[in-house]
GROMACS .gro file of C-alpha atoms in nm:
model
  381
    1UNK     CA    1  -2.119  -1.887  -2.712
    2UNK     CA    2  -2.385  -1.957  -2.974
    3UNK     CA    3  -2.574  -2.181  -2.730
    4UNK     CA    4  -2.801  -2.009  -2.481
    5UNK     CA    5  -2.997  -2.109  -2.167
    6UNK     CA    6  -2.654  -2.177  -2.014
    7UNK     CA    7  -2.537  -2.091  -1.663
    8UNK     CA    8  -2.264  -1.835  -1.721
    9UNK     CA    9  -2.188  -1.721  -1.364
   10UNK     CA   10  -2.224  -1.915  -1.039
   11UNK     CA   11  -2.099  -1.857  -0.685
   12UNK     CA   12  -2.121  -2.009  -0.341
   13UNK     CA   13  -2.146  -1.735  -0.081
   14UNK     CA   14  -1.836  -1.734   0.142
   15UNK     CA   15  -2.035  -1.553   0.410
   16UNK     CA   16  -2.354  -1.762   0.438
   17UNK     CA   17  -2.367  -2.140   0.440
   18UNK     CA   18  -2.583  -2.300   0.172
   19UNK     CA   19  -2.640  -1.977  -0.023
   20UNK     CA   20  -2.586  -2.022  -0.398
   21UNK     CA   21  -2.637  -1.778  -0.685
   22UNK     CA   22  -2.642  -1.846  -1.059
   23UNK     CA   23  -2.679  -1.626  -1.366
   24UNK     CA   24  -2.737  -1.741  -1.721
   25UNK     CA   25  -2.639  -1.606  -2.062
   26UNK     CA   26  -3.007  -1.553  -2.146
   27UNK     CA   27  -3.075  -1.316  -1.856
   28UNK     CA   28  -3.199  -1.530  -1.566
   29UNK     CA   29  -3.083  -1.509  -1.201
   30UNK     CA   30  -3.158  -1.789  -0.956
   31UNK     CA   31  -3.086  -1.833  -0.585
   32UNK     CA   32  -3.078  -2.133  -0.353
   33UNK     CA   33  -3.071  -2.102   0.026
   34UNK     CA   34  -3.030  -2.474   0.096
   35UNK     CA   35  -2.719  -2.573  -0.096
   36UNK     CA   36  -2.898  -2.634  -0.426
   37UNK     CA   37  -3.190  -2.845  -0.309
   38UNK     CA   38  -3.438  -2.577  -0.414
   39UNK     CA   39  -3.402  -2.282  -0.651
   40UNK     CA   40  -3.596  -1.959  -0.696
   41UNK     CA   41  -3.603  -1.733  -1.002
   42UNK     CA   42  -3.511  -1.385  -0.877
   43UNK     CA   43  -3.433  -1.214  -1.208
   44UNK     CA   44  -3.454  -0.833  -1.175
   45UNK     CA   45  -3.785  -0.724  -1.328
   46UNK     CA   46  -3.649  -0.412  -1.499
   47UNK     CA   47  -3.348  -0.587  -1.656
   48UNK     CA   48  -3.347  -0.620  -2.038
   49UNK     CA   49  -3.451  -0.955  -2.183
   50UNK     CA   50  -3.178  -1.188  -2.316
   51UNK     CA   51  -2.905  -1.001  -2.128
   52UNK     CA   52  -2.598  -1.203  -2.022
   53UNK     CA   53  -2.520  -1.227  -1.649
   54UNK     CA   54  -2.144  -1.185  -1.658
   55UNK     CA   55  -2.055  -1.196  -1.286
   56UNK     CA   56  -2.215  -1.237  -0.943
   57UNK     CA   57  -2.067  -1.117  -0.612
   58UNK     CA   58  -2.187  -1.188  -0.258
   59UNK     CA   59  -2.223  -0.889  -0.023
   60UNK     CA   60  -1.966  -0.931   0.259
   61UNK     CA   61  -2.170  -0.721   0.503
   62UNK     CA   62  -2.538  -0.794   0.432
   63UNK     CA   63  -2.707  -1.131   0.479
   64UNK     CA   64  -2.881  -1.220   0.155
   65UNK     CA   65  -2.701  -0.942  -0.031
   66UNK     CA   66  -2.548  -0.976  -0.377
   67UNK     CA   67  -2.432  -0.777  -0.680
   68UNK     CA   68  -2.453  -0.869  -1.048
   69UNK     CA   69  -2.290  -0.732  -1.362
   70UNK     CA   70  -2.456  -0.795  -1.696
   71UNK     CA   71  -2.386  -0.719  -2.062
   72UNK     CA   72  -2.616  -0.674  -2.360
   73UNK     CA   73  -2.365  -0.565  -2.626
   74UNK     CA   74  -2.457  -0.867  -2.844
   75UNK     CA   75  -2.795  -0.703  -2.886
   76UNK     CA   76  -2.637  -0.371  -2.986
   77UNK     CA   77  -2.689  -0.229  -2.635
   78UNK     CA   78  -2.365  -0.094  -2.482
   79UNK     CA   79  -2.515   0.046  -2.161
   80UNK     CA   80  -2.378  -0.057  -1.819
   81UNK     CA   81  -2.595  -0.291  -1.613
   82UNK     CA   82  -2.513  -0.335  -1.245
   83UNK     CA   83  -2.769  -0.439  -0.982
   84UNK     CA   84  -2.767  -0.506  -0.608
   85UNK     CA   85  -3.005  -0.683  -0.371
   86UNK     CA   86  -3.025  -0.691   0.008
   87UNK     CA   87  -3.304  -0.950   0.040
   88UNK     CA   88  -3.203  -1.264  -0.154
   89UNK     CA   89  -3.320  -1.116  -0.483
   90UNK     CA   90  -3.674  -1.023  -0.388
   91UNK     CA   91  -3.594  -0.668  -0.494
   92UNK     CA   92  -3.311  -0.522  -0.700
   93UNK     CA   93  -3.166  -0.172  -0.741
   94UNK     CA   94  -2.982  -0.061  -1.053
   95UNK     CA   95  -2.650   0.102  -0.958
   96UNK     CA   96  -2.481   0.266  -1.259
   97UNK     CA   97  -2.482   0.637  -1.171
   98UNK     CA   98  -2.147   0.784  -1.281
   99UNK     CA   99  -2.052   0.509  -1.526
  100UNK     CA  100  -2.030   0.633  -1.884
  101UNK     CA  101  -2.336   0.530  -2.085
  102UNK     CA  102  -2.143   0.329  -2.347
  103UNK     CA  103  -1.908   0.150  -2.100
  104UNK     CA  104  -2.084  -0.183  -2.070
  105UNK     CA  105  -2.005  -0.368  -1.747
  106UNK     CA  106  -1.833  -0.705  -1.723
  107UNK     CA  107  -1.761  -0.751  -1.352
  108UNK     CA  108  -1.835  -0.605  -1.006
  109UNK     CA  109  -1.655  -0.692  -0.680
  110UNK     CA  110  -1.712  -0.588  -0.319
  111UNK     CA  111  -1.420  -0.507  -0.089
  112UNK     CA  112  -1.444  -0.729   0.223
  113UNK     CA  113  -1.262  -0.473   0.441
  114UNK     CA  114  -1.486  -0.168   0.394
  115UNK     CA  115  -1.862  -0.172   0.368
  116UNK     CA  116  -1.994  -0.015   0.047
  117UNK     CA  117  -1.658  -0.011  -0.132
  118UNK     CA  118  -1.714  -0.159  -0.480
  119UNK     CA  119  -1.500  -0.204  -0.790
  120UNK     CA  120  -1.642  -0.237  -1.142
  121UNK     CA  121  -1.466  -0.344  -1.459
  122UNK     CA  122  -1.613  -0.233  -1.791
  123UNK     CA  123  -1.527  -0.277  -2.157
  124UNK     CA  124  -1.323   0.045  -2.143
  125UNK     CA  125  -1.237   0.159  -1.790
  126UNK     CA  126  -1.226   0.078  -1.420
  127UNK     CA  127  -1.466   0.240  -1.172
  128UNK     CA  128  -1.487   0.262  -0.793
  129UNK     CA  129  -1.777   0.337  -0.558
  130UNK     CA  130  -1.752   0.431  -0.191
  131UNK     CA  131  -2.129   0.439  -0.129
  132UNK     CA  132  -2.243   0.088  -0.226
  133UNK     CA  133  -2.300   0.178  -0.589
  134UNK     CA  134  -2.505   0.495  -0.539
  135UNK     CA  135  -2.234   0.677  -0.737
  136UNK     CA  136  -1.924   0.571  -0.929
  137UNK     CA  137  -1.595   0.747  -1.001
  138UNK     CA  138  -1.332   0.676  -1.265
  139UNK     CA  139  -1.057   0.450  -1.129
  140UNK     CA  140  -0.846   0.410  -1.441
  141UNK     CA  141  -0.517   0.552  -1.304
  142UNK     CA  142  -0.238   0.407  -1.526
  143UNK     CA  143  -0.443   0.110  -1.651
  144UNK     CA  144  -0.450   0.087  -2.032
  145UNK     CA  145  -0.779   0.135  -2.214
  146UNK     CA  146  -0.874  -0.231  -2.234
  147UNK     CA  147  -1.166  -0.459  -2.143
  148UNK     CA  148  -1.154  -0.565  -1.776
  149UNK     CA  149  -1.287  -0.919  -1.784
  150UNK     CA  150  -1.253  -1.008  -1.414
  151UNK     CA  151  -1.144  -0.871  -1.077
  152UNK     CA  152  -1.042  -1.035  -0.751
  153UNK     CA  153  -0.908  -0.919  -0.414
  154UNK     CA  154  -0.623  -1.108  -0.245
  155UNK     CA  155  -0.453  -0.992   0.078
  156UNK     CA  156  -0.574  -0.634   0.023
  157UNK     CA  157  -0.446  -0.630  -0.335
  158UNK     CA  158  -0.683  -0.567  -0.626
  159UNK     CA  159  -0.605  -0.784  -0.930
  160UNK     CA  160  -0.752  -0.714  -1.272
  161UNK     CA  161  -0.763  -0.954  -1.567
  162UNK     CA  162  -0.774  -0.777  -1.902
  163UNK     CA  163  -0.853  -0.889  -2.253
  164UNK     CA  164  -0.520  -0.865  -2.428
  165UNK     CA  165  -0.305  -0.654  -2.192
  166UNK     CA  166  -0.217  -0.906  -1.920
  167UNK     CA  167  -0.284  -0.891  -1.545
  168UNK     CA  168  -0.266  -0.566  -1.348
  169UNK     CA  169  -0.249  -0.523  -0.973
  170UNK     CA  170  -0.291  -0.247  -0.714
  171UNK     CA  171  -0.060  -0.349  -0.431
  172UNK     CA  172  -0.221  -0.185  -0.132
  173UNK     CA  173  -0.590  -0.101  -0.084
  174UNK     CA  174  -0.555   0.022   0.275
  175UNK     CA  175  -0.563   0.387   0.161
  176UNK     CA  176  -0.902   0.330  -0.005
  177UNK     CA  177  -1.025   0.162   0.313
  178UNK     CA  178  -0.939   0.476   0.513
  179UNK     CA  179  -1.046   0.747   0.265
  180UNK     CA  180  -1.313   0.980   0.402
  181UNK     CA  181  -1.416   1.346   0.409
  182UNK     CA  182  -1.184   1.392   0.708
  183UNK     CA  183  -0.884   1.329   0.482
  184UNK     CA  184  -0.974   1.594   0.226
  185UNK     CA  185  -1.092   1.849   0.483
  186UNK     CA  186  -0.772   1.836   0.692
  187UNK     CA  187  -0.457   2.021   0.592
  188UNK     CA  188  -0.262   1.700   0.647
  189UNK     CA  189  -0.349   1.338   0.718
  190UNK     CA  190  -0.149   1.023   0.798
  191UNK     CA  191  -0.288   0.687   0.685
  192UNK     CA  192  -0.234   0.376   0.894
  193UNK     CA  193   0.022   0.152   0.719
  194UNK     CA  194  -0.076  -0.206   0.645
  195UNK     CA  195   0.097  -0.500   0.813
  196UNK     CA  196   0.448  -0.537   0.678
  197UNK     CA  197   0.640  -0.862   0.646
  198UNK     CA  198   0.994  -0.859   0.785
  199UNK     CA  199   1.146  -0.953   0.451
  200UNK     CA  200   1.448  -0.808   0.277
  201UNK     CA  201   1.514  -0.780  -0.094
  202UNK     CA  202   1.441  -0.510  -0.345
  203UNK     CA  203   1.224  -0.437  -0.646
  204UNK     CA  204   1.366  -0.471  -0.996
  205UNK     CA  205   1.229  -0.264  -1.282
  206UNK     CA  206   1.159  -0.452  -1.603
  207UNK     CA  207   1.028  -0.358  -1.945
  208UNK     CA  208   0.872  -0.702  -1.999
  209UNK     CA  209   0.749  -0.813  -1.654
  210UNK     CA  210   0.560  -0.676  -1.356
  211UNK     CA  211   0.724  -0.508  -1.058
  212UNK     CA  212   0.732  -0.644  -0.707
  213UNK     CA  213   0.580  -0.442  -0.426
  214UNK     CA  214   0.850  -0.234  -0.249
  215UNK     CA  215   1.007  -0.391   0.059
  216UNK     CA  216   0.949  -0.200   0.380
  217UNK     CA  217   0.677  -0.011   0.565
  218UNK     CA  218   0.476   0.174   0.300
  219UNK     CA  219   0.352   0.498   0.456
  220UNK     CA  220   0.096   0.720   0.284
  221UNK     CA  221   0.017   1.075   0.393
  222UNK     CA  222  -0.183   1.362   0.249
  223UNK     CA  223  -0.083   1.728   0.237
  224UNK     CA  224  -0.338   1.982   0.116
  225UNK     CA  225  -0.053   2.210   0.008
  226UNK     CA  226   0.320   2.243   0.069
  227UNK     CA  227   0.344   2.621   0.072
  228UNK     CA  228   0.226   2.641   0.432
  229UNK     CA  229   0.401   2.318   0.537
  230UNK     CA  230   0.747   2.456   0.607
  231UNK     CA  231   0.877   2.160   0.808
  232UNK     CA  232   0.739   1.811   0.756
  233UNK     CA  233   0.879   1.520   0.954
  234UNK     CA  234   0.798   1.152   0.981
  235UNK     CA  235   0.920   0.959   1.284
  236UNK     CA  236   0.917   0.580   1.322
  237UNK     CA  237   0.911   0.483   1.687
  238UNK     CA  238   0.915   0.190   1.922
  239UNK     CA  239   0.608   0.163   2.146
  240UNK     CA  240   0.824   0.296   2.429
  241UNK     CA  241   0.853   0.624   2.236
  242UNK     CA  242   1.215   0.573   2.130
  243UNK     CA  243   1.269   0.718   1.782
  244UNK     CA  244   1.418   0.467   1.538
  245UNK     CA  245   1.430   0.676   1.220
  246UNK     CA  246   1.337   1.029   1.117
  247UNK     CA  247   1.272   1.176   0.772
  248UNK     CA  248   1.251   1.553   0.738
  249UNK     CA  249   1.214   1.820   0.471
  250UNK     CA  250   1.497   1.999   0.657
  251UNK     CA  251   1.708   1.708   0.785
  252UNK     CA  252   1.949   1.745   1.074
  253UNK     CA  253   2.252   1.546   0.962
  254UNK     CA  254   2.397   1.532   1.312
  255UNK     CA  255   2.078   1.363   1.430
  256UNK     CA  256   2.102   1.123   1.132
  257UNK     CA  257   1.774   1.248   0.984
  258UNK     CA  258   1.709   1.153   0.623
  259UNK     CA  259   1.573   1.372   0.345
  260UNK     CA  260   1.195   1.379   0.295
  261UNK     CA  261   1.051   1.510  -0.032
  262UNK     CA  262   0.685   1.614  -0.034
  263UNK     CA  263   0.432   1.747  -0.283
  264UNK     CA  264   0.071   1.867  -0.263
  265UNK     CA  265  -0.179   1.583  -0.240
  266UNK     CA  266  -0.088   1.221  -0.187
  267UNK     CA  267   0.262   1.124  -0.075
  268UNK     CA  268   0.435   0.793  -0.015
  269UNK     CA  269   0.737   0.709   0.201
  270UNK     CA  270   0.891   0.363   0.233
  271UNK     CA  271   1.088   0.287   0.550
  272UNK     CA  272   1.329  -0.005   0.521
  273UNK     CA  273   1.260  -0.112   0.885
  274UNK     CA  274   1.620  -0.043   0.986
  275UNK     CA  275   1.772   0.133   1.284
  276UNK     CA  276   2.053   0.388   1.225
  277UNK     CA  277   2.369   0.257   1.059
  278UNK     CA  278   2.696   0.216   1.247
  279UNK     CA  279   2.942   0.504   1.241
  280UNK     CA  280   3.182   0.504   0.943
  281UNK     CA  281   3.492   0.698   0.844
  282UNK     CA  282   3.632   0.809   0.508
  283UNK     CA  283   3.838   0.546   0.330
  284UNK     CA  284   3.683   0.256   0.519
  285UNK     CA  285   3.731  -0.078   0.335
  286UNK     CA  286   3.442  -0.321   0.387
  287UNK     CA  287   3.502  -0.607   0.138
  288UNK     CA  288   3.131  -0.694   0.092
  289UNK     CA  289   3.052  -0.642   0.459
  290UNK     CA  290   2.807  -0.376   0.574
  291UNK     CA  291   2.751  -0.116   0.842
  292UNK     CA  292   2.373  -0.119   0.796
  293UNK     CA  293   2.157  -0.079   1.104
  294UNK     CA  294   1.946  -0.348   1.268
  295UNK     CA  295   1.620  -0.464   1.115
  296UNK     CA  296   1.329  -0.396   1.349
  297UNK     CA  297   1.184  -0.699   1.526
  298UNK     CA  298   0.832  -0.828   1.458
  299UNK     CA  299   0.591  -0.630   1.672
  300UNK     CA  300   0.389  -0.311   1.693
  301UNK     CA  301   0.534   0.034   1.630
  302UNK     CA  302   0.416   0.392   1.578
  303UNK     CA  303   0.463   0.630   1.289
  304UNK     CA  304   0.419   1.003   1.352
  305UNK     CA  305   0.359   1.276   1.095
  306UNK     CA  306   0.460   1.623   1.212
  307UNK     CA  307   0.372   1.932   1.007
  308UNK     CA  308   0.491   2.264   1.152
  309UNK     CA  309   0.484   2.106   1.498
  310UNK     CA  310   0.134   1.955   1.469
  311UNK     CA  311   0.144   1.576   1.495
  312UNK     CA  312  -0.067   1.273   1.408
  313UNK     CA  313   0.026   0.916   1.500
  314UNK     CA  314  -0.076   0.578   1.359
  315UNK     CA  315   0.011   0.233   1.485
  316UNK     CA  316   0.144  -0.034   1.250
  317UNK     CA  317   0.276  -0.386   1.279
  318UNK     CA  318   0.578  -0.568   1.144
  319UNK     CA  319   0.512  -0.941   1.115
  320UNK     CA  320   0.756  -1.231   1.089
  321UNK     CA  321   0.846  -1.384   0.756
  322UNK     CA  322   0.607  -1.682   0.738
  323UNK     CA  323   0.879  -1.888   0.572
  324UNK     CA  324   1.117  -1.845   0.866
  325UNK     CA  325   1.145  -2.113   1.136
  326UNK     CA  326   1.302  -1.869   1.383
  327UNK     CA  327   1.101  -1.790   1.695
  328UNK     CA  328   1.052  -1.441   1.839
  329UNK     CA  329   1.308  -1.533   2.106
  330UNK     CA  330   1.558  -1.634   1.835
  331UNK     CA  331   1.511  -1.306   1.652
  332UNK     CA  332   1.543  -1.108   1.976
  333UNK     CA  333   1.869  -1.286   2.064
  334UNK     CA  334   2.002  -1.212   1.714
  335UNK     CA  335   1.890  -0.848   1.745
  336UNK     CA  336   2.063  -0.803   2.083
  337UNK     CA  337   2.388  -0.958   1.957
  338UNK     CA  338   2.391  -0.743   1.642
  339UNK     CA  339   2.316  -0.438   1.853
  340UNK     CA  340   2.626  -0.505   2.066
  341UNK     CA  341   2.837  -0.552   1.751
  342UNK     CA  342   2.713  -0.226   1.598
  343UNK     CA  343   2.769  -0.039   1.924
  344UNK     CA  344   3.128  -0.165   1.948
  345UNK     CA  345   3.190  -0.094   1.577
  346UNK     CA  346   3.057   0.260   1.617
  347UNK     CA  347   3.274   0.309   1.926
  348UNK     CA  348   3.582   0.191   1.733
  349UNK     CA  349   3.509   0.403   1.427
  350UNK     CA  350   3.437   0.710   1.640
  351UNK     CA  351   3.773   0.659   1.807
  352UNK     CA  352   3.941   0.655   1.465
  353UNK     CA  353   3.757   0.976   1.371
  354UNK     CA  354   3.870   1.135   1.700
  355UNK     CA  355   4.230   1.028   1.632
  356UNK     CA  356   4.211   1.185   1.288
  357UNK     CA  357   4.075   1.508   1.437
  358UNK     CA  358   4.353   1.511   1.697
  359UNK     CA  359   4.615   1.451   1.425
  360UNK     CA  360   4.480   1.746   1.224
  361UNK     CA  361   4.489   1.966   1.534
  362UNK     CA  362   4.849   1.858   1.618
  363UNK     CA  363   4.964   1.922   1.262
  364UNK     CA  364   4.793   2.261   1.268
  365UNK     CA  365   4.972   2.354   1.591
  366UNK     CA  366   5.307   2.239   1.450
  367UNK     CA  367   5.255   2.449   1.136
  368UNK     CA  368   5.175   2.755   1.346
  369UNK     CA  369   5.484   2.695   1.562
  370UNK     CA  370   5.704   2.705   1.254
  371UNK     CA  371   5.560   3.045   1.159
  372UNK     CA  372   5.640   3.207   1.496
  373UNK     CA  373   5.984   3.388   1.481
  374UNK     CA  374   6.227   3.277   1.751
  375UNK     CA  375   6.385   3.578   1.930
  376UNK     CA  376   6.698   3.554   2.142
  377UNK     CA  377   6.819   3.864   2.320
  378UNK     CA  378   6.591   4.072   2.104
  379UNK     CA  379   6.733   3.934   1.778
  380UNK     CA  380   6.510   3.736   1.542
  381UNK     CA  381   6.640   3.406   1.400
   0.00000   0.00000   0.00000
């Protein structure tokens, strides 16, 4: 680190063939449009001298666009330095509005799914911008106060490398992709769930290791307040309209609705992708077997949010486990067979419940018969 005039950051644009960017630890930015045959010095003119270019990011939506993060703390300057260009570095715009003045910047990344959505890691906190860097908001959440040395996005997950506190990950960025003024202005809003793999298993909490993402369809919805939302329901449906599962703040047990707990602001519900369980009866012995319902097949489904009778629907998709060799036809045949088994099991168990009800009724009648005095010729016996 004592040697300067060294290339410290370099990228090949994944969006434009032959476009290369480099940044050095003595404050120079160069670009090549022909795979490195020729280079041009495009250092921002208003950037401090001897600053270190810490990261470079290609703009996913603008040809010739890029972002750079630079640090000058070695010179006693702890200010943030982020810049963007839309014209191969001919002109640069400083984009640090909203970042605290002593939070020097180490990395900036652009979300490939939403134009203008940026993430910045500083020496102290995380920041997010929804307007291409025109303004930044704190995005610390539960992240410890620690230097964020690098960021990357993989399968809609944001991964942060820290200096001394390990790796941190936000599992699902789809909510950020859909955030808008419409969400905050409406009394309630349902976000479209991301694609969900048809995989079982469960998460295990640990004091020494990270947690896996929950299994199932992760559904986010926003409620401005709960005082006026007397009845909130979420239905998961087949594309035909058939309801598979229902969660309600006032569940109907006869309809096999499950309890839904809500609070003002952001809410999360995880559906395990299963149809209703088979009927059971008290005292049933299973010996490691199960009466769990069928797992939904890969395909497209709908989720509906209903608040006091007003509804909003979003489509989502369940996709096949990529490790499975089973075809869609194989899974459908398995689904149909299991459906027949569950139907017959429910029929059998309902019959047992009916027999038990009949037995109770017979015993009740017999008890009442014993209480009725028998009279012969007007004399009670």
